[in-house]
Coordinates of C-alpha atoms in Angstrom, one line a residue:
X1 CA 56.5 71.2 78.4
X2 CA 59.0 71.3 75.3
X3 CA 59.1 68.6 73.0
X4 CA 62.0 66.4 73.0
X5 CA 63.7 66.1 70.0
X6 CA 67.1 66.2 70.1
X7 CA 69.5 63.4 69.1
X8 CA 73.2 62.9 70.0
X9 CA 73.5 62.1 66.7
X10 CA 71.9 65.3 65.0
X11 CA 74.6 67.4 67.4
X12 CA 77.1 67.9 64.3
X13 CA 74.5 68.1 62.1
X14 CA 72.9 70.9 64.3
X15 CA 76.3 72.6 64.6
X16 CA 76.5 72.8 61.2
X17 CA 72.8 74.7 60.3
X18 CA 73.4 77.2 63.2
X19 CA 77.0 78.3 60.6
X20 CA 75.3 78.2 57.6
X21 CA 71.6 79.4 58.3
X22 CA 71.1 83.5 58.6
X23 CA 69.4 84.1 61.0
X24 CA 68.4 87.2 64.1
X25 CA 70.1 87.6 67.4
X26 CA 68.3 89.1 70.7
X27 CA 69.7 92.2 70.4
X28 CA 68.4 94.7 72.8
X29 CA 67.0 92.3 75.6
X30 CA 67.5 94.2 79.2
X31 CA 66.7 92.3 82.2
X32 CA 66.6 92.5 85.7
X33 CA 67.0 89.1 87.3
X34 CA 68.6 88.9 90.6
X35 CA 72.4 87.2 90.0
X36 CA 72.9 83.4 91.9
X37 CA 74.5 84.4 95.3
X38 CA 78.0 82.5 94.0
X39 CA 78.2 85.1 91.3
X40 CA 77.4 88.1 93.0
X41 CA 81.2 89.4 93.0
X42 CA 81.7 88.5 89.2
X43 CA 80.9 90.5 86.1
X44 CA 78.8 87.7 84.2
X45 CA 78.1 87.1 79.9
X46 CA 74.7 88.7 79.9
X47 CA 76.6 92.1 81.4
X48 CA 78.9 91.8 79.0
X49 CA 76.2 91.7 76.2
X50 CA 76.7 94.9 75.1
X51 CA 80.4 95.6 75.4
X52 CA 81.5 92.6 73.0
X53 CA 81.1 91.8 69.1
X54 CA 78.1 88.6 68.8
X55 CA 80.8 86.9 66.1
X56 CA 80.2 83.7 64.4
X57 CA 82.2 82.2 66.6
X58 CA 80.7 83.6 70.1
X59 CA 77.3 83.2 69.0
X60 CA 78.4 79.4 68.2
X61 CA 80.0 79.1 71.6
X62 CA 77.3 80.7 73.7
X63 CA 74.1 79.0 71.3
X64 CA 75.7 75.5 72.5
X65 CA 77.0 75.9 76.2
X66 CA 73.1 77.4 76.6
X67 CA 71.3 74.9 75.2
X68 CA 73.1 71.7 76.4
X69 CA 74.2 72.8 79.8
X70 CA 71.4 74.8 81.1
X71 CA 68.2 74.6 78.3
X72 CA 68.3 70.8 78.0
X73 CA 68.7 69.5 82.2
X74 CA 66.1 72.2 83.1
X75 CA 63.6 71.3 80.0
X76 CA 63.7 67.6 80.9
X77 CA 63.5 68.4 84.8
X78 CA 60.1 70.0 83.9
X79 CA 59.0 67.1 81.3
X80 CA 59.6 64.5 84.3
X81 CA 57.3 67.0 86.7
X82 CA 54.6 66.4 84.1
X83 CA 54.9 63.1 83.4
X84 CA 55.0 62.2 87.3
X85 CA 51.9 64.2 87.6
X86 CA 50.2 62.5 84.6
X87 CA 51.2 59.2 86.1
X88 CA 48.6 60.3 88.9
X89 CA 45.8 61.5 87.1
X90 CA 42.5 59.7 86.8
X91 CA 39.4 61.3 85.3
X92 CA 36.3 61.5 87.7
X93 CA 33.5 61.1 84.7
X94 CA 31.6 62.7 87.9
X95 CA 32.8 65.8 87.3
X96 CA 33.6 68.3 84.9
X97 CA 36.7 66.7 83.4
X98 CA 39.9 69.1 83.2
X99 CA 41.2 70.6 80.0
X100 CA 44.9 68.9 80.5
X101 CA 45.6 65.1 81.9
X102 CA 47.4 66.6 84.9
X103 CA 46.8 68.7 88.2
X104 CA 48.3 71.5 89.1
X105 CA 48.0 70.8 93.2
X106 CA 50.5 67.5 91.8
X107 CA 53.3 69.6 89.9
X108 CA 53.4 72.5 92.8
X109 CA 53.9 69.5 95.6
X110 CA 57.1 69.3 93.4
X111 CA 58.5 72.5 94.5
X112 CA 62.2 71.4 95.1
X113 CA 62.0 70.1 91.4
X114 CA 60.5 72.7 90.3
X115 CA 62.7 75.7 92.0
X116 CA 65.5 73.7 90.2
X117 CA 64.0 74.2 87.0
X118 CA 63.9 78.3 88.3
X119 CA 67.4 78.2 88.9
X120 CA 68.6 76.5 86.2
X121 CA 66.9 79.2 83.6
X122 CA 68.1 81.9 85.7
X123 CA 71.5 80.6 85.9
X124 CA 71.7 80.5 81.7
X125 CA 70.4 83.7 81.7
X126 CA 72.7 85.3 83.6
X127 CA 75.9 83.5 82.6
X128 CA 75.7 83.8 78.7
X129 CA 75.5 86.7 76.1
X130 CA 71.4 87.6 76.0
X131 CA 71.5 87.6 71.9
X132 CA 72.2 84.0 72.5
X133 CA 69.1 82.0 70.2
X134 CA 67.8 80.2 73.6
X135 CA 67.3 83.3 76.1
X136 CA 63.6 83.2 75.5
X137 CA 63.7 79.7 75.7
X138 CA 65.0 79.7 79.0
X139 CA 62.4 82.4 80.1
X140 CA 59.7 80.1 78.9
X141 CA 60.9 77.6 81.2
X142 CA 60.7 80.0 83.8
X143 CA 57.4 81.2 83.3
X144 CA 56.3 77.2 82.7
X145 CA 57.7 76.3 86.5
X146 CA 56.0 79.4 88.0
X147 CA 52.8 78.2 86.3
X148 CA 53.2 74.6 87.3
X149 CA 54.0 76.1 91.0
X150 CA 50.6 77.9 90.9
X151 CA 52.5 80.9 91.1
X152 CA 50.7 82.6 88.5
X153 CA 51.5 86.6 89.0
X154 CA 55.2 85.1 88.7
X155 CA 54.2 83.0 85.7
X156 CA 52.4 85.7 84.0
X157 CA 54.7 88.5 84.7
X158 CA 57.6 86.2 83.1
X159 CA 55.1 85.3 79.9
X160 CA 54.5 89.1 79.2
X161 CA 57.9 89.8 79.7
X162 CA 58.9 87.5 76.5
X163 CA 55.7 88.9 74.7
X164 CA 57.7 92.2 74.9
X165 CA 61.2 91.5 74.7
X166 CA 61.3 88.9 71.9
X167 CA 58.8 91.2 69.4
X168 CA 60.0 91.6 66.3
X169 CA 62.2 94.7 65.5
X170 CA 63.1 96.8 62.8
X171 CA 66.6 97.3 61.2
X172 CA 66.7 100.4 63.4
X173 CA 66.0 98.0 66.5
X174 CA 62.5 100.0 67.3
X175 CA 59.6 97.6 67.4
X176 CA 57.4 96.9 65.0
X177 CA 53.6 97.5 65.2
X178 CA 52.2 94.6 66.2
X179 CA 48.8 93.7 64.9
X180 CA 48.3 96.3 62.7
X181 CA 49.5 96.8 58.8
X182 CA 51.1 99.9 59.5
X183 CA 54.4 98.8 58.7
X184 CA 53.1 97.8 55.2
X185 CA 52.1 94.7 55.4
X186 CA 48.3 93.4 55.2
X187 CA 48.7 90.9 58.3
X188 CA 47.0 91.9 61.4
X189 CA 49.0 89.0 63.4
X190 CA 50.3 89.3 66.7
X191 CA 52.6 86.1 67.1
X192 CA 56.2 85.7 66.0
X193 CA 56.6 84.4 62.1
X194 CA 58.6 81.3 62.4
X195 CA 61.5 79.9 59.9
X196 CA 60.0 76.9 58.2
X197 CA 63.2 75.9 56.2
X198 CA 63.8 72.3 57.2
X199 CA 67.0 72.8 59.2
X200 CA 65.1 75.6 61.3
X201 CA 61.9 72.9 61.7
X202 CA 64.0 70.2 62.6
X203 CA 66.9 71.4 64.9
X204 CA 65.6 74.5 66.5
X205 CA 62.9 75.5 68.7
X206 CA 59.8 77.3 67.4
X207 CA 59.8 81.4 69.0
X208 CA 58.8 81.2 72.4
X209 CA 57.1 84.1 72.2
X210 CA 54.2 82.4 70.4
X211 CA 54.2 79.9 73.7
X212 CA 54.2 82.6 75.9
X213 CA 50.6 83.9 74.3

C-alpha cells in the first residue's frame, strides 16, 4: 500500500535528518484502542504521552523503534497481500474492467495475514509515545487492512479518525479551519501541506492524512 523505499544504507543517513530537520510532533492525539491482552496489567508509552518531556532524544528513540519494529514488518505484510492478489488477477475484457489490478474477495481470503497487519499497528500504537512521527502511519495501515478485509465501517471509521486527529493545529494546539481562509490565508485546501525539502522527500513518508482522504 506504501511504497518501499527504504535502504539499509540510508538508516544513518535518515538518523541524521530526523536531528537536524525541525519539524511537528502529534501532540494532542487521544485514542481509544483496546491494549494487546499481554499488556493489559502494564502502563504502556502512548499512556505515558502526556506525563513525559518529547526530548530530542525520546523522539529519536521512539521515531526509530516505531518505524523499524512495528511500521516496516506490518507495511511489507500488507504489500505481499497485494502483490499475492495481483498475481491472481486477470482482466475479463467481458466486463466492466475494475479500477485497480486486484480483488478485494482475494486480499480478505487473507484474513490471518491481514489481522497481523491489525495487530501489528495496534501494537505500535499502544507501545510508543503518540507524538511519535509514524502514529498516523500506523493508523493508515490499519484502516488499509480493514479495507482490504472488506470491512469497510472499520476501514472508514479508522480513515476519518486520522482526517481528525492529524489536522493541522495552531500554536495554541486548537485546530485550524480547514478549507476556508479564515485563518488568513487565500487557500481553500483541505489536505495536509507536506515538507518538500529533499531530506523530508526522500526519507520520510508523505502525511497520511492526505491518504486517508
Amino acid at each position: 500500500m506504501l511504497p518501499k523505499r527504504y535502504t539499509f544504507s540510508g538508516v544513518l543517513f535518515f538518523i541524521l535528518c530526523e536531528i537536524a530537520i525541525p519539524s511537528y510532533s502529534q501532540l494532542g492525539v487521544s485514542f481509544d484502542i483496546k491494549k494487546p491482552e499481554q499488556y493489559d496489567d502494564r502502563v504502556l508509552g502512548s499512556e505515558k504521552s502526556d506525563k513525559k518531556k518529547f526530548t530530542l532524544s525520546r523522539r529519536l528513540t521512539q521515531n526509530t523503534f516505531t518505524h523499524y519494529n512495528y511500521f516496516f514488518n506490518a507495511n511489507n505484510k500488507l504489500n505481499e497481500i497485494i502483490e499475492q492478489a495481483k498475481s491472481q488477477h486477470r482482466d475479463d475484457y467481458t466486463e466492466l474492467l475494475s479500477f485497480y489490478n486486484y480483488s478485494l474477495d482475494v486480499t480478505a481470503g487473507n484474513k490471518i495475514q491481514l489481522d497481523s497487519v491489525i495487530y501489528k499497528s495496534t501494537t505500535g500504537i499502544v507501545l510508543h509515545d503518540l507524538r511519535s512521527d509514524w502514529v498516523d502511519n500506523m493508523y493508515l495501515l490499519m484502516g488499509a487492512a480493514y479495507y482490504l478485509r472488506k470491512q469497510f465501517d472499520s476501514a472508514y471509521l479508522t480513515f476519518q479518525f486520522i482526517n481528525y486527529a492529524f489536522a493541522d493545529k495552531e500554536k495554541d494546539g486548537y485546530y485550524k479551519n480547514i478549507g476556508s481562509n479564515m485563518d488568513g490565508n487565500n487557500a481553500f485546501s483541505i489536505s495536509t501541506k507536506e515538507k518538500k525539502s529533499l531530506p523530508r522527500r526522500v526519507f520520510t513518508e508523505p502525511p497520511s492524512r492526505n491518504d486517508a482522504f
